[in-house]
CSV table of C-alpha atoms in Angstrom, one decimal:
chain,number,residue,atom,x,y,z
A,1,UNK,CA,-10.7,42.6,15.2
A,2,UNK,CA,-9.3,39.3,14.0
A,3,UNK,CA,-5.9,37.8,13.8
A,4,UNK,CA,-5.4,38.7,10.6
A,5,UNK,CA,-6.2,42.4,11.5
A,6,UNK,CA,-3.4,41.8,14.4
A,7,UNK,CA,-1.3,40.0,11.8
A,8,UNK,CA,-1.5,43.3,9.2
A,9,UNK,CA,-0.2,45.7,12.5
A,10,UNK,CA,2.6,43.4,13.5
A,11,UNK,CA,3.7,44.0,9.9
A,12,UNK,CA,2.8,47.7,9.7
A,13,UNK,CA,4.3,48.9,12.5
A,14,UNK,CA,6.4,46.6,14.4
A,15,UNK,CA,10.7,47.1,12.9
A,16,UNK,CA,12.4,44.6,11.4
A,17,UNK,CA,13.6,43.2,14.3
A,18,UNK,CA,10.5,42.7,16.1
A,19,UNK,CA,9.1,40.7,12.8
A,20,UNK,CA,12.1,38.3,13.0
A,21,UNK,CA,10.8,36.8,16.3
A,22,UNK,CA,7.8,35.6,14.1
A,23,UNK,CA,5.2,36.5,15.9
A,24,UNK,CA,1.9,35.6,14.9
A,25,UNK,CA,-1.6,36.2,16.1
A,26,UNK,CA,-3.7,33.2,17.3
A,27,UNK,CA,-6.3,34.6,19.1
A,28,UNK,CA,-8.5,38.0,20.0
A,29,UNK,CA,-11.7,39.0,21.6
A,30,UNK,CA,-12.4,42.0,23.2
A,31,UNK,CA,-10.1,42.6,26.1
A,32,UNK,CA,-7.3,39.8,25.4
A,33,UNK,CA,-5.2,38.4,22.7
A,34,UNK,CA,-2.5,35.4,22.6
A,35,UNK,CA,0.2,35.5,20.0
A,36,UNK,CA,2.7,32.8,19.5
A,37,UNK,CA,6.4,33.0,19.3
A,38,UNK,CA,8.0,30.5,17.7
A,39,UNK,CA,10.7,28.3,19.2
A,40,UNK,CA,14.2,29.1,17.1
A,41,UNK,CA,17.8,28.5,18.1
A,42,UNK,CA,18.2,31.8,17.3
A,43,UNK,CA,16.4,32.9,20.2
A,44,UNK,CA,18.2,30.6,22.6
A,45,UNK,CA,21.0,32.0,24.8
A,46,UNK,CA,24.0,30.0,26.4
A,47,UNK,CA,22.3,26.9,28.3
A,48,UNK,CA,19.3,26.7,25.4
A,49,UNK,CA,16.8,28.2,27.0
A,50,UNK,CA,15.0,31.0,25.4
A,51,UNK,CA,16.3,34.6,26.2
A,52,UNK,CA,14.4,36.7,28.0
A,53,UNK,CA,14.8,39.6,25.6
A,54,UNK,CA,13.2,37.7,23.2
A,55,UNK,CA,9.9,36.5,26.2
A,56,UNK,CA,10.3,40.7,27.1
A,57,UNK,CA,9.9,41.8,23.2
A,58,UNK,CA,7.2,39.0,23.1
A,59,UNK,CA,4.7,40.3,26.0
A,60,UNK,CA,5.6,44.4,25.0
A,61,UNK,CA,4.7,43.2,21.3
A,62,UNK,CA,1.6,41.5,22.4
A,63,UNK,CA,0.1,44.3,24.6
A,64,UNK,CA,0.2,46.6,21.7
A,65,UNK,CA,-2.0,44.0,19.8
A,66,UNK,CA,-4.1,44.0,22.3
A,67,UNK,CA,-5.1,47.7,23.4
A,68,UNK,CA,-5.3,48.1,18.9
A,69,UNK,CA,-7.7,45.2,19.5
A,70,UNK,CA,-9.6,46.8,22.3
A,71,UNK,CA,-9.5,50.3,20.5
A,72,UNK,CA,-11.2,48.9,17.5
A,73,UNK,CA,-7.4,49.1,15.6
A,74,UNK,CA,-3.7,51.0,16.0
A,75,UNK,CA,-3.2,53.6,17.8
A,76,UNK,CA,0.2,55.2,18.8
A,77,UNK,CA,1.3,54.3,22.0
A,78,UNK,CA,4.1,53.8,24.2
A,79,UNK,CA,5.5,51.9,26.7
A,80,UNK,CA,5.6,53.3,30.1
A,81,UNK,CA,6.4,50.2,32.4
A,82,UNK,CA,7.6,46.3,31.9
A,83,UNK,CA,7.9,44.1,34.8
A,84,UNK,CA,8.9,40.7,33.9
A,85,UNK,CA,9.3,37.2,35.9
A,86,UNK,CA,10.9,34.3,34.6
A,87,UNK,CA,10.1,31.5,36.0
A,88,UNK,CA,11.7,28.3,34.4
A,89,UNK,CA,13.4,27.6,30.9
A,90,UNK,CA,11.6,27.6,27.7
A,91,UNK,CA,13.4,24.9,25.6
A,92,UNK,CA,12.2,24.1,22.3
A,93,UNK,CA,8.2,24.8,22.4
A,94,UNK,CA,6.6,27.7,21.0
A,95,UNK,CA,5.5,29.9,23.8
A,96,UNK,CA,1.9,31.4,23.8
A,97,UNK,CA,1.8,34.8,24.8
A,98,UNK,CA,-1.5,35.5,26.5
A,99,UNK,CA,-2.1,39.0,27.4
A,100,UNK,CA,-5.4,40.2,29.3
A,101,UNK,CA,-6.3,44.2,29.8
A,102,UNK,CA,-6.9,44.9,32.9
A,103,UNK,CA,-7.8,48.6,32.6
A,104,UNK,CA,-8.3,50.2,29.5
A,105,UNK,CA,-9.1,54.2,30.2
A,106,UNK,CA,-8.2,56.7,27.6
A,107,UNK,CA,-4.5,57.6,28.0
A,108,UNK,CA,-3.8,54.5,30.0
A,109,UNK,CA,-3.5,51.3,29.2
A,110,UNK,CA,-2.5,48.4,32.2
A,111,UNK,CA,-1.7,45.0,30.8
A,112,UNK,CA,-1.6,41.5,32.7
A,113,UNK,CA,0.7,38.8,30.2
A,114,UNK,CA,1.3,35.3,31.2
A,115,UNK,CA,3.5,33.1,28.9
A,116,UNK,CA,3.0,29.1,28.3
A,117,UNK,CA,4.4,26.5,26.0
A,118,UNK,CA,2.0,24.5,23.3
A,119,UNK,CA,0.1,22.3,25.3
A,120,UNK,CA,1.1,23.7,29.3
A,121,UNK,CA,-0.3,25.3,31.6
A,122,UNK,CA,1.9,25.9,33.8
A,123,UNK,CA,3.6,30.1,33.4
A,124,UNK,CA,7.2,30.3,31.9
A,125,UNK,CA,6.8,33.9,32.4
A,126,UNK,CA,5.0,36.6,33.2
A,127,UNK,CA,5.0,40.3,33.0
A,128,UNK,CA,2.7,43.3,34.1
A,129,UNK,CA,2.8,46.1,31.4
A,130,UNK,CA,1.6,50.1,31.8
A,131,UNK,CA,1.3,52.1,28.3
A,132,UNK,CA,1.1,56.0,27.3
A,133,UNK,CA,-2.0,55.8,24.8
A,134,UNK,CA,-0.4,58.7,22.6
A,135,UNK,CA,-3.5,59.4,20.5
A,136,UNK,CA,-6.6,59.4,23.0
């Protein structure tokens, strides 16, 4: 898969809302993708930092893009499980969203997603993710 296949499922089966954020793929191989969300004011809460629905919607989003890129494309699946930490203020960056399978099996899918700014390393989040493959 390429970005641009990630690009077309984000816009196939993502809603409206989910679009608005603006993700975009940037990367995929086999196991792992990273998508960017783009900094917006409208995503900032009281304070300015980024709010965490948008960092949660962010790493669920991701996960999805990259199970459809292990699979070989979409499949229907749900979300079973989110854990999120958030561990200091995004303000103003993009955030890169870089998500890692860590099991893949054929109704399962586990999920490892750590979230950076352009040009950091150091985690502004991270979150654990378990999905329902719904078509095995």
């Amino acid at each position: 898969m390429k970005p641009e296949d990630g690009d077309r499922i984000l816009r196939e089966n993502f809603a409206p809302w989910v679009q608005d954020l603006g993700l975009t793929v940037e990367e995929v191989r086999e196991r792992s993708v990273v998508l960017r969300l783009p900094w917006s004011d409208r995503l900032a809460r009281e304070g300015g930092g980024m709010s965490g629905q948008a960092l949660m919607a962010a790493a669920d989003t991701a996960t999805v893009i990259a199970v459809s890129a292990a699979r070989g494309g979409f499949v229907p699946m749900t979300t079973v499980q989110q854990n999120t930490m958030f561990l200091r203020p995004v303000v103003g960056k993009d955030v890169l969203v870089s998500v890692e399978l860590t099991k893949l099996g054929r109704t399962m899918a586990f999920a490892d997603i750590v979230m950076t700014v352009e040009g950091g390393h150091e985690p502004y989040a991270h979150a654990t993710t378990v999905y329902a493959l719904l078509a095995a």
